[in-house]
Coordinates of C-alpha atoms in Angstrom, one line a residue:
Chain V
X1 CA -5.9 -26.1 -25.7
X2 CA -8.7 -27.4 -28.0
X3 CA -10.3 -29.3 -25.1
X4 CA -10.2 -26.1 -23.1
X5 CA -11.8 -24.2 -25.9
X6 CA -14.6 -26.8 -26.4
X7 CA -15.3 -26.8 -22.7
X8 CA -15.5 -23.0 -22.6
X9 CA -17.8 -23.0 -25.7
X10 CA -20.1 -25.6 -24.0
X11 CA -20.2 -23.4 -20.9
X12 CA -21.1 -20.5 -23.1
X13 CA -24.0 -22.4 -24.7
X14 CA -25.2 -23.4 -21.3
X15 CA -25.1 -19.8 -20.2
X16 CA -27.1 -18.7 -23.2
X17 CA -29.7 -21.5 -22.6
X18 CA -30.1 -20.2 -19.0
X19 CA -30.5 -16.6 -20.2
X20 CA -33.1 -17.6 -22.8
X21 CA -35.1 -19.6 -20.2
X22 CA -35.0 -16.8 -17.6
X23 CA -36.0 -14.3 -20.2
X24 CA -39.0 -16.5 -21.1
X25 CA -40.1 -17.1 -17.5
X26 CA -39.7 -13.5 -16.3
X27 CA -41.6 -12.3 -19.4
X28 CA -44.5 -14.7 -18.9
X29 CA -44.6 -13.9 -15.2
X30 CA -45.2 -10.3 -15.9
X31 CA -48.5 -10.9 -17.6
X32 CA -50.0 -11.2 -21.1
X33 CA -49.4 -8.5 -23.5
X34 CA -52.8 -8.0 -25.3
X35 CA -54.1 -5.4 -22.8
X36 CA -51.3 -3.1 -23.7
X37 CA -51.7 -3.7 -27.4
X38 CA -55.3 -2.7 -27.5
X39 CA -56.9 0.6 -26.8
X40 CA -57.9 1.5 -23.3
X41 CA -61.6 0.8 -23.8
X42 CA -61.1 -2.8 -24.9
X43 CA -63.3 -5.4 -23.2
X44 CA -62.0 -8.4 -21.3
X45 CA -63.3 -10.6 -24.1
X46 CA -61.4 -8.7 -26.8
X47 CA -58.2 -8.9 -24.7
X48 CA -58.6 -12.6 -24.2
X49 CA -59.3 -13.2 -27.9
X50 CA -56.1 -11.3 -28.9
X51 CA -54.0 -13.2 -26.3
X52 CA -55.5 -16.4 -27.8
X53 CA -54.7 -15.3 -31.3
X54 CA -51.0 -14.5 -30.3
X55 CA -50.8 -17.9 -28.6
X56 CA -50.5 -16.7 -25.0
X57 CA -53.5 -18.9 -23.8
X58 CA -51.6 -22.1 -24.6
X59 CA -50.0 -24.0 -21.7
X60 CA -46.6 -22.4 -20.8
X61 CA -44.7 -25.6 -21.4
X62 CA -46.0 -25.7 -25.0
X63 CA -45.1 -22.0 -25.5
X64 CA -41.6 -22.6 -24.1
X65 CA -40.9 -25.6 -26.3
X66 CA -42.3 -23.8 -29.3
X67 CA -40.0 -20.9 -28.5
X68 CA -36.9 -23.0 -28.1
X69 CA -37.6 -24.8 -31.3
X70 CA -37.9 -21.5 -33.1
X71 CA -34.5 -20.4 -31.6
X72 CA -32.8 -23.5 -33.0
X73 CA -34.2 -22.7 -36.4
X74 CA -33.0 -19.1 -36.0
X75 CA -36.6 -18.0 -35.7
X76 CA -37.0 -15.5 -32.8
X77 CA -40.6 -14.7 -33.5
X78 CA -42.1 -11.4 -34.6
X79 CA -42.7 -8.2 -32.8
X80 CA -46.4 -8.0 -31.6
X81 CA -46.3 -4.3 -32.0
X82 CA -44.9 -4.5 -35.5
X83 CA -46.0 -7.9 -36.9
X84 CA -44.2 -7.3 -40.2
X85 CA -40.8 -7.2 -38.5
X86 CA -39.0 -10.3 -37.2
X87 CA -37.8 -9.6 -33.6
X88 CA -34.2 -10.3 -34.5
X89 CA -34.2 -7.8 -37.3
X90 CA -35.4 -5.0 -34.9
X91 CA -32.4 -5.8 -32.7
X92 CA -29.9 -6.4 -35.5
X93 CA -30.6 -3.0 -37.1
X94 CA -29.7 -1.3 -33.9
X95 CA -26.5 -3.3 -33.2
X96 CA -24.1 -1.2 -35.3
X97 CA -25.0 2.0 -33.5
X98 CA -24.6 0.3 -30.1
X99 CA -21.4 -1.6 -30.9
X100 CA -19.6 1.3 -32.5
X101 CA -20.5 3.6 -29.6
X102 CA -19.4 1.0 -27.1
X103 CA -16.1 0.2 -28.8
X104 CA -15.1 3.8 -29.4
X105 CA -16.0 4.9 -25.9
X106 CA -14.3 2.0 -24.3
X107 CA -11.1 2.3 -26.4
X108 CA -10.8 6.0 -25.7
X109 CA -11.6 5.7 -22.0
X110 CA -9.1 2.9 -21.5
X111 CA -6.3 4.4 -23.6
X112 CA -6.5 7.8 -22.0
X113 CA -6.6 6.1 -18.6
X114 CA -3.5 4.1 -19.4
X115 CA -1.7 7.3 -20.6
X116 CA -2.7 9.2 -17.5
X117 CA -1.6 6.4 -15.2
X118 CA 1.7 6.2 -17.0
X119 CA 2.2 9.9 -16.7
X120 CA 1.5 9.9 -13.0
X121 CA 4.1 7.2 -12.4
X122 CA 6.8 8.6 -14.7
X123 CA 6.6 12.0 -13.3
X124 CA 5.9 10.8 -9.7
X125 CA 3.8 13.9 -9.4
X126 CA 1.4 13.8 -6.5
X127 CA -0.3 16.9 -7.8
X128 CA -1.1 15.1 -11.1
X129 CA -2.5 12.2 -9.2
X130 CA -4.6 14.4 -7.0
X131 CA -5.9 16.2 -10.1
X132 CA -7.1 13.0 -11.7
X133 CA -8.6 11.6 -8.5
X134 CA -10.4 14.9 -7.8
X135 CA -11.6 15.3 -11.4
X136 CA -12.6 11.6 -11.4
X137 CA -14.6 12.0 -8.2
X138 CA -16.4 15.0 -9.6
X139 CA -17.3 13.0 -12.8
X140 CA -18.4 10.0 -10.8
X141 CA -20.5 12.2 -8.5
X142 CA -22.6 13.1 -11.6
X143 CA -25.0 10.4 -13.0
X144 CA -24.5 9.8 -16.7
X145 CA -27.9 11.4 -17.6
X146 CA -27.0 14.6 -15.7
X147 CA -23.4 14.8 -17.2
X148 CA -24.8 14.1 -20.6
X149 CA -27.4 16.8 -20.3
X150 CA -24.8 19.3 -19.1
X151 CA -22.7 18.4 -22.2
X152 CA -25.7 19.0 -24.5
X153 CA -26.4 22.3 -22.8
X154 CA -22.9 23.6 -23.1
X155 CA -21.7 22.2 -26.4
X156 CA -24.9 21.9 -28.4
X157 CA -27.3 24.4 -27.1
X158 CA -24.8 27.0 -25.9
X159 CA -22.0 26.8 -28.4
X160 CA -23.9 25.1 -31.3
X161 CA -20.7 23.1 -31.8
X162 CA -22.2 19.7 -31.9
X163 CA -25.4 17.9 -32.7
X164 CA -27.3 16.8 -29.5
X165 CA -29.8 14.2 -30.5
X166 CA -30.0 11.1 -32.7
X167 CA -27.5 10.0 -35.2
X168 CA -26.8 12.6 -38.0
X169 CA -23.2 11.9 -38.8
X170 CA -19.8 11.2 -37.3
X171 CA -20.1 14.3 -35.1
X172 CA -23.1 12.7 -33.3
X173 CA -20.6 10.4 -31.7
X174 CA -18.8 13.1 -29.8
X175 CA -21.2 13.8 -26.9
X176 CA -22.2 10.2 -26.1
X177 CA -18.6 9.1 -26.4
X178 CA -17.5 11.8 -24.0
X179 CA -20.1 10.8 -21.6
X180 CA -19.3 7.1 -21.6
X181 CA -15.5 7.4 -22.0
X182 CA -15.1 9.8 -19.1
X183 CA -17.0 7.3 -16.9
X184 CA -14.7 4.5 -18.1
X185 CA -11.6 6.7 -17.7
X186 CA -12.3 7.4 -14.1
X187 CA -12.6 3.7 -13.3
X188 CA -9.5 2.6 -15.1
X189 CA -7.2 5.5 -14.1
X190 CA -7.8 4.6 -10.4
X191 CA -7.4 0.9 -10.8
X192 CA -4.3 1.3 -12.9
X193 CA -2.8 3.9 -10.6
X194 CA -3.1 1.6 -7.6
X195 CA -2.0 -1.4 -9.6
X196 CA 1.1 0.5 -10.8
X197 CA 1.8 1.6 -7.2
X198 CA 1.7 -2.0 -6.2
X199 CA 4.0 -3.1 -9.0
X200 CA 6.5 -0.3 -8.2
X201 CA 7.5 -2.0 -5.0
X202 CA 8.1 -5.4 -6.6
X203 CA 11.6 -6.8 -6.7
X204 CA 11.7 -7.1 -10.4
X205 CA 11.2 -3.3 -10.7
X206 CA 14.2 -2.7 -8.4
X207 CA 16.2 -5.2 -10.5
X208 CA 15.3 -3.3 -13.7
X209 CA 16.5 0.0 -12.2
X210 CA 19.6 -1.8 -10.9
X211 CA 20.6 -2.7 -14.5
X212 CA 20.4 0.9 -15.5
X213 CA 16.9 1.2 -17.0
X214 CA 15.2 4.6 -17.0
X215 CA 12.1 5.3 -15.0
X216 CA 10.0 5.8 -18.1
X217 CA 11.2 2.5 -19.6
X218 CA 10.5 0.7 -16.4
X219 CA 7.0 2.1 -16.0
X220 CA 6.0 1.3 -19.6
X221 CA 8.0 -1.8 -20.3
X222 CA 8.1 -3.6 -17.0
X223 CA 5.3 -2.4 -14.7
X224 CA 2.5 -1.6 -17.1
X225 CA 2.0 -5.2 -18.5
X226 CA 1.9 -6.5 -15.0
X227 CA -0.5 -3.8 -13.8
X228 CA -2.9 -4.4 -16.8
X229 CA -3.4 -8.1 -15.9
X230 CA -5.7 -7.6 -12.9
X231 CA -7.6 -4.9 -14.8
X232 CA -8.4 -7.2 -17.7
X233 CA -11.3 -9.1 -16.3
X234 CA -13.0 -6.0 -15.1
X235 CA -12.4 -4.2 -18.5
X236 CA -14.0 -7.2 -20.2
X237 CA -17.1 -7.1 -18.1
X238 CA -17.4 -3.4 -18.6
X239 CA -17.0 -3.7 -22.4
X240 CA -19.6 -6.5 -22.5
X241 CA -22.0 -4.2 -20.4
X242 CA -21.5 -1.4 -22.9
X243 CA -22.1 -3.7 -25.9
X244 CA -25.4 -4.7 -24.3
X245 CA -26.5 -1.1 -24.7
X246 CA -26.4 1.8 -22.3
X247 CA -30.0 2.6 -21.8
X248 CA -29.5 5.9 -20.0
X249 CA -27.0 7.3 -22.4
X250 CA -29.0 6.1 -25.4
X251 CA -32.1 7.8 -24.0
X252 CA -30.3 11.1 -23.2
X253 CA -28.9 11.4 -26.7
X254 CA -31.8 9.6 -28.5
X255 CA -29.1 7.2 -29.7
X256 CA -30.7 4.6 -32.0
X257 CA -29.2 1.6 -30.1
X258 CA -30.2 -1.8 -28.7
X259 CA -30.7 -0.4 -25.2
X260 CA -33.5 1.9 -26.4
X261 CA -35.3 -0.7 -28.4
X262 CA -35.1 -3.1 -25.4
X263 CA -36.5 -0.5 -23.1
X264 CA -39.5 0.0 -25.3
X265 CA -40.0 -3.7 -25.8
X266 CA -40.0 -4.4 -22.1
X267 CA -42.5 -1.6 -21.3
X268 CA -44.9 -2.9 -24.0
X269 CA -44.4 -6.6 -23.1
X270 CA -43.1 -7.2 -26.7
X271 CA -41.8 -10.6 -25.6
X272 CA -40.3 -11.7 -28.8
X273 CA -38.1 -8.6 -29.1
X274 CA -37.1 -8.7 -25.4
X275 CA -36.1 -12.3 -25.7
X276 CA -34.2 -11.8 -28.9
X277 CA -32.5 -8.7 -27.5
X278 CA -31.5 -10.5 -24.3
X279 CA -30.1 -13.4 -26.2
X280 CA -28.0 -11.1 -28.4
X281 CA -26.7 -9.2 -25.3
X282 CA -25.9 -12.5 -23.6
X283 CA -24.0 -13.7 -26.7
X284 CA -21.9 -10.6 -26.6
X285 CA -21.2 -11.2 -22.9
X286 CA -20.1 -14.8 -23.5
X287 CA -17.9 -13.8 -26.5
X288 CA -16.2 -11.0 -24.7
X289 CA -15.5 -13.0 -21.6
X290 CA -14.2 -15.9 -23.7
X291 CA -11.9 -13.4 -25.5
X292 CA -10.6 -12.1 -22.1
X293 CA -10.0 -15.7 -21.0
X294 CA -8.1 -16.4 -24.1
X295 CA -6.1 -13.2 -23.8
X296 CA -4.8 -14.0 -20.3
X297 CA -2.5 -16.8 -21.5
X298 CA -1.2 -14.6 -24.3
X299 CA -0.2 -11.9 -21.8
X300 CA 0.8 -14.0 -18.9
X301 CA 3.0 -17.0 -19.6
X302 CA 2.4 -18.4 -16.1
X303 CA -1.3 -19.3 -16.9
X304 CA -0.4 -20.7 -20.3
X305 CA -1.7 -24.2 -20.7
X306 CA 0.7 -27.0 -21.4
Chain E
X1 CA 41.7 -2.9 -15.4
X2 CA 43.2 0.5 -15.0
X3 CA 46.7 0.1 -13.7
X4 CA 46.8 3.6 -12.4
X5 CA 44.3 2.7 -9.7
X6 CA 46.5 1.7 -6.8
X7 CA 45.2 -0.9 -4.4
X8 CA 45.1 1.7 -1.6
X9 CA 42.7 4.0 -3.4
X10 CA 39.2 2.9 -2.5
X11 CA 36.8 2.1 -5.2
X12 CA 33.9 3.0 -3.0
X13 CA 34.1 5.3 0.0
X14 CA 31.1 5.8 2.3
X15 CA 31.3 8.4 5.0
X16 CA 28.9 9.1 7.8
X17 CA 26.0 7.8 5.8
X18 CA 22.6 8.6 7.4
X19 CA 19.3 7.2 6.1
X20 CA 16.1 8.6 7.4
X21 CA 12.4 8.2 7.0
X22 CA 10.2 11.2 7.5
X23 CA 6.8 10.1 8.8
X24 CA 4.8 13.1 9.8
X25 CA 6.7 15.4 12.1
X26 CA 8.9 12.6 13.3
X27 CA 12.1 11.7 11.7
X28 CA 13.2 8.1 12.1
X29 CA 16.9 7.4 11.6
X30 CA 17.3 4.0 10.0
X31 CA 21.0 4.1 9.3
X32 CA 23.5 6.4 11.1
X33 CA 27.1 7.1 11.0
X34 CA 28.0 4.3 8.6
X35 CA 31.5 4.7 7.1
X36 CA 33.6 2.2 5.2
X37 CA 35.8 1.8 2.1
X38 CA 35.8 -1.0 -0.5
X39 CA 39.1 -1.5 -2.3
X40 CA 39.4 -2.8 -5.9
X41 CA 39.1 -6.5 -6.1
X42 CA 38.4 -7.1 -2.4
X43 CA 35.3 -8.7 -0.8
X44 CA 33.7 -6.9 2.1
X45 CA 31.1 -8.6 4.1
X46 CA 28.3 -6.9 6.0
X47 CA 26.4 -9.0 8.5
X48 CA 23.6 -8.2 10.9
X49 CA 20.1 -9.2 11.7
X50 CA 17.3 -8.1 9.4
X51 CA 16.4 -4.5 10.1
X52 CA 20.0 -3.6 11.0
X53 CA 20.3 -1.4 7.9
X54 CA 22.7 -3.4 5.8
X55 CA 20.4 -3.6 2.8
X56 CA 19.4 0.0 3.0
X57 CA 23.1 1.0 3.1
X58 CA 23.8 -0.7 -0.3
X59 CA 20.5 0.5 -1.8
X60 CA 21.7 4.0 -0.9
X61 CA 24.9 3.3 -2.8
X62 CA 22.9 2.3 -5.8
X63 CA 20.6 5.4 -5.4
X64 CA 17.7 3.0 -5.1
X65 CA 16.2 3.7 -1.7
X66 CA 12.5 3.2 -1.5
X67 CA 10.6 6.5 -2.1
X68 CA 9.6 6.9 1.6
X69 CA 13.3 7.0 2.6
X70 CA 16.0 9.5 1.9
X71 CA 19.7 10.1 2.6
X72 CA 19.9 12.4 5.5
X73 CA 23.6 13.1 5.3
X74 CA 27.1 11.8 4.6
X75 CA 28.9 11.1 1.4
X76 CA 29.2 8.2 -1.0
X77 CA 32.1 8.4 -3.4
X78 CA 32.3 5.8 -6.2
X79 CA 35.5 6.0 -8.2
X80 CA 36.0 9.4 -6.7
X81 CA 32.6 10.7 -7.8
X82 CA 30.0 11.8 -5.3
X83 CA 26.9 9.7 -5.8
X84 CA 24.6 11.6 -3.5
X85 CA 22.7 14.2 -5.4
X86 CA 24.0 12.9 -8.8
X87 CA 21.5 13.5 -11.5
X88 CA 19.3 10.4 -12.3
X89 CA 20.8 10.1 -15.8
X90 CA 24.3 9.8 -14.4
X91 CA 23.3 7.4 -11.7
X92 CA 21.7 5.3 -14.4
X93 CA 25.0 5.0 -16.3
X94 CA 26.6 3.7 -13.1
X95 CA 23.9 1.2 -12.2
X96 CA 24.5 -2.0 -14.0
X97 CA 27.8 -0.8 -15.5
X98 CA 30.0 0.4 -12.6
X99 CA 28.0 -1.4 -10.0
X100 CA 26.1 -4.6 -10.5
X101 CA 23.7 -6.0 -8.0
X102 CA 22.3 -9.4 -7.1
X103 CA 19.2 -9.4 -4.9
X104 CA 18.0 -11.7 -2.2
X105 CA 15.0 -13.4 -3.8
X106 CA 15.5 -14.8 -7.3
X107 CA 11.9 -15.9 -7.4
X108 CA 10.6 -12.3 -7.6
X109 CA 13.6 -10.5 -9.1
X110 CA 12.8 -11.1 -12.7
X111 CA 9.8 -9.8 -14.5
X112 CA 7.4 -12.8 -14.8
X113 CA 5.9 -11.6 -18.1
X114 CA 9.2 -11.3 -20.0
X115 CA 11.5 -14.1 -21.3
X116 CA 14.7 -14.4 -19.4
X117 CA 17.0 -13.8 -22.4
X118 CA 15.8 -10.3 -23.2
X119 CA 15.9 -9.3 -19.6
X120 CA 19.5 -10.3 -19.4
X121 CA 20.6 -8.9 -22.8
X122 CA 18.9 -5.6 -21.9
X123 CA 21.6 -5.2 -19.2
X124 CA 24.2 -5.2 -21.9
X125 CA 22.3 -3.1 -24.4
X126 CA 21.3 -0.4 -22.0
X127 CA 25.0 0.5 -21.5
X128 CA 26.2 -0.3 -25.1
X129 CA 23.5 1.1 -27.3
X130 CA 25.5 0.2 -30.4
X131 CA 25.9 -3.5 -29.4
X132 CA 23.8 -5.7 -31.7
X133 CA 21.2 -8.0 -30.3
X134 CA 23.5 -10.8 -31.3
X135 CA 26.6 -9.5 -29.6
X136 CA 24.6 -8.8 -26.4
X137 CA 23.2 -12.3 -26.5
X138 CA 26.6 -13.9 -27.1
X139 CA 27.9 -12.0 -24.1
X140 CA 25.1 -13.2 -21.9
X141 CA 25.4 -16.8 -23.1
X142 CA 29.0 -16.7 -22.2
X143 CA 28.3 -15.4 -18.7
X144 CA 25.6 -17.9 -18.1
X145 CA 28.0 -20.7 -19.0
X146 CA 30.5 -19.2 -16.5
X147 CA 27.9 -19.3 -13.7
X148 CA 26.9 -22.9 -14.6
X149 CA 23.8 -22.7 -16.7
X150 CA 23.9 -25.5 -19.2
X151 CA 22.6 -25.0 -22.7
X152 CA 22.0 -21.3 -22.2
X153 CA 20.9 -20.7 -25.9
X154 CA 17.9 -22.9 -25.4
X155 CA 17.0 -22.0 -21.9
X156 CA 17.0 -18.2 -22.2
X157 CA 13.9 -18.5 -24.3
X158 CA 12.1 -19.6 -21.2
X159 CA 10.1 -17.5 -18.8
X160 CA 11.3 -17.0 -15.2
X161 CA 8.7 -19.4 -13.7
X162 CA 10.1 -22.2 -15.8
X163 CA 13.5 -21.9 -14.1
X164 CA 14.3 -23.1 -10.6
X165 CA 15.4 -20.7 -7.9
X166 CA 19.1 -21.6 -8.2
X167 CA 19.0 -21.1 -12.0
X168 CA 17.3 -17.8 -11.6
X169 CA 19.9 -16.6 -9.2
X170 CA 22.6 -17.6 -11.6
X171 CA 20.8 -15.6 -14.2
X172 CA 20.7 -12.7 -11.8
X173 CA 24.5 -13.0 -11.3
X174 CA 25.0 -13.1 -15.1
X175 CA 22.9 -9.9 -15.3
X176 CA 24.8 -8.2 -12.6
X177 CA 28.1 -9.1 -14.3
X178 CA 26.9 -8.2 -17.8
X179 CA 29.1 -5.1 -18.1
X180 CA 32.1 -6.2 -16.0
X181 CA 31.3 -4.0 -13.1
X182 CA 34.1 -2.8 -10.8
X183 CA 31.8 -3.4 -7.9
X184 CA 29.3 -6.2 -7.4
X185 CA 26.8 -6.0 -4.6
X186 CA 25.2 -9.2 -3.5
X187 CA 22.4 -8.8 -1.0
X188 CA 21.9 -12.1 0.7
X189 CA 22.3 -13.9 -2.6
X190 CA 21.7 -17.4 -1.3
X191 CA 19.2 -16.8 1.6
X192 CA 16.1 -17.7 -0.4
X193 CA 17.7 -20.8 -1.9
X194 CA 17.6 -24.5 -0.9
X195 CA 20.5 -25.3 1.3
X196 CA 21.8 -27.8 -1.2
X197 CA 21.9 -25.2 -3.9
X198 CA 23.4 -22.4 -1.8
X199 CA 27.0 -23.6 -2.0
X200 CA 26.8 -24.1 -5.8
X201 CA 25.4 -20.6 -6.4
X202 CA 27.9 -19.1 -4.0
X203 CA 30.7 -20.9 -5.8
X204 CA 29.5 -19.6 -9.2
X205 CA 29.3 -16.1 -7.8
X206 CA 32.8 -16.3 -6.3
X207 CA 34.2 -17.8 -9.5
X208 CA 32.8 -15.2 -11.9
X209 CA 33.6 -12.4 -9.6
X210 CA 37.3 -13.5 -9.4
X211 CA 37.5 -14.0 -13.1
X212 CA 36.4 -10.5 -13.7
X213 CA 38.3 -9.0 -10.8
X214 CA 35.3 -7.1 -9.4
X215 CA 35.2 -6.0 -5.8
X216 CA 32.2 -7.3 -3.9
X217 CA 30.1 -6.2 -1.0
X218 CA 28.5 -9.4 0.3
X219 CA 25.5 -9.0 2.6
X220 CA 24.6 -12.0 4.6
X221 CA 23.6 -13.2 8.0
X222 CA 25.4 -16.4 7.4
X223 CA 28.8 -16.0 9.1
X224 CA 30.1 -19.1 7.4
X225 CA 29.8 -17.4 4.0
X226 CA 31.6 -14.4 5.5
X227 CA 34.6 -16.5 6.5
X228 CA 34.8 -18.3 3.2
X229 CA 34.5 -15.3 0.9
X230 CA 35.4 -12.0 2.6
X231 CA 38.6 -10.3 3.6
X232 CA 37.0 -7.8 5.9
X233 CA 33.7 -7.8 7.7
X234 CA 31.3 -5.2 9.0
X235 CA 28.9 -6.1 11.8
X236 CA 25.8 -3.9 11.9
X237 CA 23.3 -3.5 14.7
X238 CA 20.3 -1.3 14.8
X239 CA 21.4 1.0 11.9
X240 CA 25.0 1.4 13.1
X241 CA 28.3 -0.4 12.6
X242 CA 29.2 -2.1 15.9
X243 CA 32.4 -3.9 14.7
X244 CA 34.6 -3.6 11.6
X245 CA 37.8 -5.5 11.0
X246 CA 39.6 -8.3 9.2
X247 CA 37.5 -11.4 9.1
X248 CA 40.1 -13.6 10.8
X249 CA 40.7 -11.0 13.6
X250 CA 36.9 -10.5 14.2
X251 CA 36.3 -14.2 14.3
X252 CA 39.2 -14.9 16.7
X253 CA 38.9 -11.9 18.8
X254 CA 35.5 -10.3 18.6
X255 CA 35.5 -6.8 20.2
X256 CA 31.7 -6.4 20.5
X257 CA 29.4 -8.5 22.6
X258 CA 26.9 -8.7 19.7
X259 CA 29.5 -10.2 17.4
X260 CA 30.5 -12.5 20.1
X261 CA 27.0 -13.6 20.6
X262 CA 26.6 -14.2 16.8
X263 CA 29.7 -16.3 16.8
X264 CA 28.7 -18.2 19.9
X265 CA 25.3 -19.1 18.3
X266 CA 27.2 -20.2 15.2
X267 CA 29.4 -22.6 17.2
X268 CA 26.9 -24.0 19.7
X269 CA 23.6 -23.6 18.0
X270 CA 24.5 -25.7 15.0
X271 CA 22.8 -25.2 11.8
X272 CA 19.3 -25.8 12.9
X273 CA 19.1 -23.3 15.7
X274 CA 18.4 -19.6 15.2
X275 CA 21.0 -17.5 16.9
X276 CA 20.0 -17.5 20.5
X277 CA 20.5 -14.0 21.6
X278 CA 17.9 -13.1 24.1
X279 CA 15.5 -10.3 23.3
X280 CA 15.0 -8.4 20.0
X281 CA 16.7 -5.5 18.4
X282 CA 15.1 -2.1 19.3
X283 CA 12.7 -0.4 16.9
X284 CA 14.4 2.5 15.2
X285 CA 11.6 4.7 16.6
X286 CA 12.7 4.2 20.2
X287 CA 16.3 3.2 20.4
X288 CA 17.8 3.3 23.9
X289 CA 19.6 6.5 24.7
X290 CA 22.9 4.7 25.2
X291 CA 24.1 1.6 23.4
X292 CA 21.4 0.1 21.3
X293 CA 22.5 -3.4 22.2
X294 CA 22.6 -2.7 26.0
X295 CA 19.2 -4.3 26.8
X296 CA 20.4 -7.6 25.3
X297 CA 24.0 -7.4 26.4
X298 CA 25.6 -9.9 28.7
X299 CA 28.6 -7.6 29.2
X300 CA 26.5 -4.6 30.2
X301 CA 26.0 -5.8 33.8
X302 CA 24.0 -2.8 34.9
X303 CA 26.8 -0.3 34.2
X304 CA 25.4 3.2 33.7
X305 CA 27.6 4.3 30.9
X306 CA 26.0 1.6 28.6
X307 CA 22.5 3.0 29.1
X308 CA 23.5 6.7 29.0
X309 CA 26.3 7.2 26.5
X310 CA 26.3 5.9 23.0
X311 CA 29.6 4.2 22.2
X312 CA 31.4 5.5 19.2
X313 CA 33.2 3.2 16.8
X314 CA 36.9 3.3 17.9
X315 CA 40.1 1.3 17.2
X316 CA 40.9 -1.5 19.7
X317 CA 44.2 -3.3 20.3
X318 CA 43.1 -6.3 18.3
X319 CA 43.1 -4.1 15.2
X320 CA 39.3 -4.1 14.7
X321 CA 37.0 -1.2 15.2
X322 CA 34.5 -1.6 18.0
X323 CA 31.5 0.4 19.2
X324 CA 31.6 -1.0 22.8
X325 CA 32.6 0.9 25.9
X326 CA 34.1 -2.3 27.2
X327 CA 35.7 -3.9 24.2
X328 CA 38.9 -4.4 26.1
X329 CA 37.1 -6.6 28.6
X330 CA 36.0 -8.9 25.8
X331 CA 39.6 -9.1 24.5
X332 CA 40.8 -10.1 28.0
X333 CA 38.1 -12.7 28.3
X334 CA 39.0 -13.9 24.8
X335 CA 42.7 -14.4 25.6
X336 CA 42.0 -15.9 29.0
X337 CA 39.8 -18.7 27.8

């Protein structure tokens, strides 16, 4: 078990190293940032001078080693736009907004999907299934930015019930959470419905009925845990994706999250911030995936390591 | 046991059972005109090829037909009570208590994510809500010991994948017997097991069944098992009963060419050969108009009645029921040889 964990952690570190390197290479490949920092009328000489001052005229190998060395010391560099702010601080102060939005939306989407799938299979109602599938298709047909704007128009502008932009208190969560959670819900309710249908024909389910178990108890106690197993990996990847920031939703609702700050940093070639942000996102990916891998043996005794 | 139940009052009485599948406009008849009784304490064997409708028949008795299928007619009386149309709640109180069932494949019959112990004790607790966990557990340990599981206290903490097929089937037998059912249904209980284990598991099943005086319906395609265990035998072919009688009579004087062919393959084919009856059973979608077995039948010999008129199950002089127009010819051949 410990050896497995160590191996997985080393794999994670390798993944992070690759992400860091790719972020560096892609960033440098896109050009030097000085032209974007200066006003439009800046001369080529001024631009070159600023690039030189920021260290971008040094050989790439030197810049790379310098960067890696900084990472090991926990130094991610400073934002070129905002030299007083360490890049990592800019990312870190946005993390709570992103993480809370991601976790709440994910939890609600998944929980409601589980409830709906259970309901479909306990009642055996084809009408209920059709309703969820139809509603799901409708939601999926709308891109997040459109669905989000519709929500804002109806609930904020029309009914004045909820705040539409930024973060002004707990109520601010409602609209972005609805937007993300409904998207997640659609995904999981379909996967779970088909996974439960598959389980319902398994022999152990017939055995459970044969010993006198009720349908509700069989669906929840026997079929659901088996149906959740194949969903787990996908749910983990989705959660990791949400934790990395949802650029579109954050933009629609002016949500002060990581996605937004990363977008800005990319468009202004604020390399230090992009690199710090990508590293943080990658760390969350690695951590969530590791958590999922560790969860499998807890849920499924067949994959438990000796 | 209730002494007022006389041996001639059937425990289970199936009459004209019909199982159909509605696919589109077409109705496919999978089981038709099946009638039989099971008396307290007896073992009735049902044999037939896969697809002959034997498993569907007993699943219908349990009220556990797959969703795509339904009972198209007939009657199933268990202890005098009509099972068809019985509310789910009442069916539930019979499943696992009045009727216990052992399934074909022990490798897939237990939930892989739950420990074996709780899955078994649940069978007790579902029908005795006031039984403590400890009492239910003691009952299961006792049953497991009866079916030959050593050290049941320790091993029930295991998960199904940690048990061998033979052990799991013993666990399934213990589960089926958890509430002393009056009727035990065993659907090919040893088919999925290693040959070396089959006899042991069958012995455990027979022993525990006898000790609890349960009647049994044993489904098998192994005629040897039928001889060893059953008093009466039903032979099914393409959704219908083709022969029904005492095991000894049926084996000595088969009154249906299908039974005869099955027996012949048992004798000459040995253990390694699959019964060598030429051809395949007809699909339920396009059964021949006359006798379903006619295309494969050696006795048919081109006679029109076989292809035009469906033979009804009828008494023959041997004492067995037969669904063959020419059952008597078989009996003559049988005595002549």
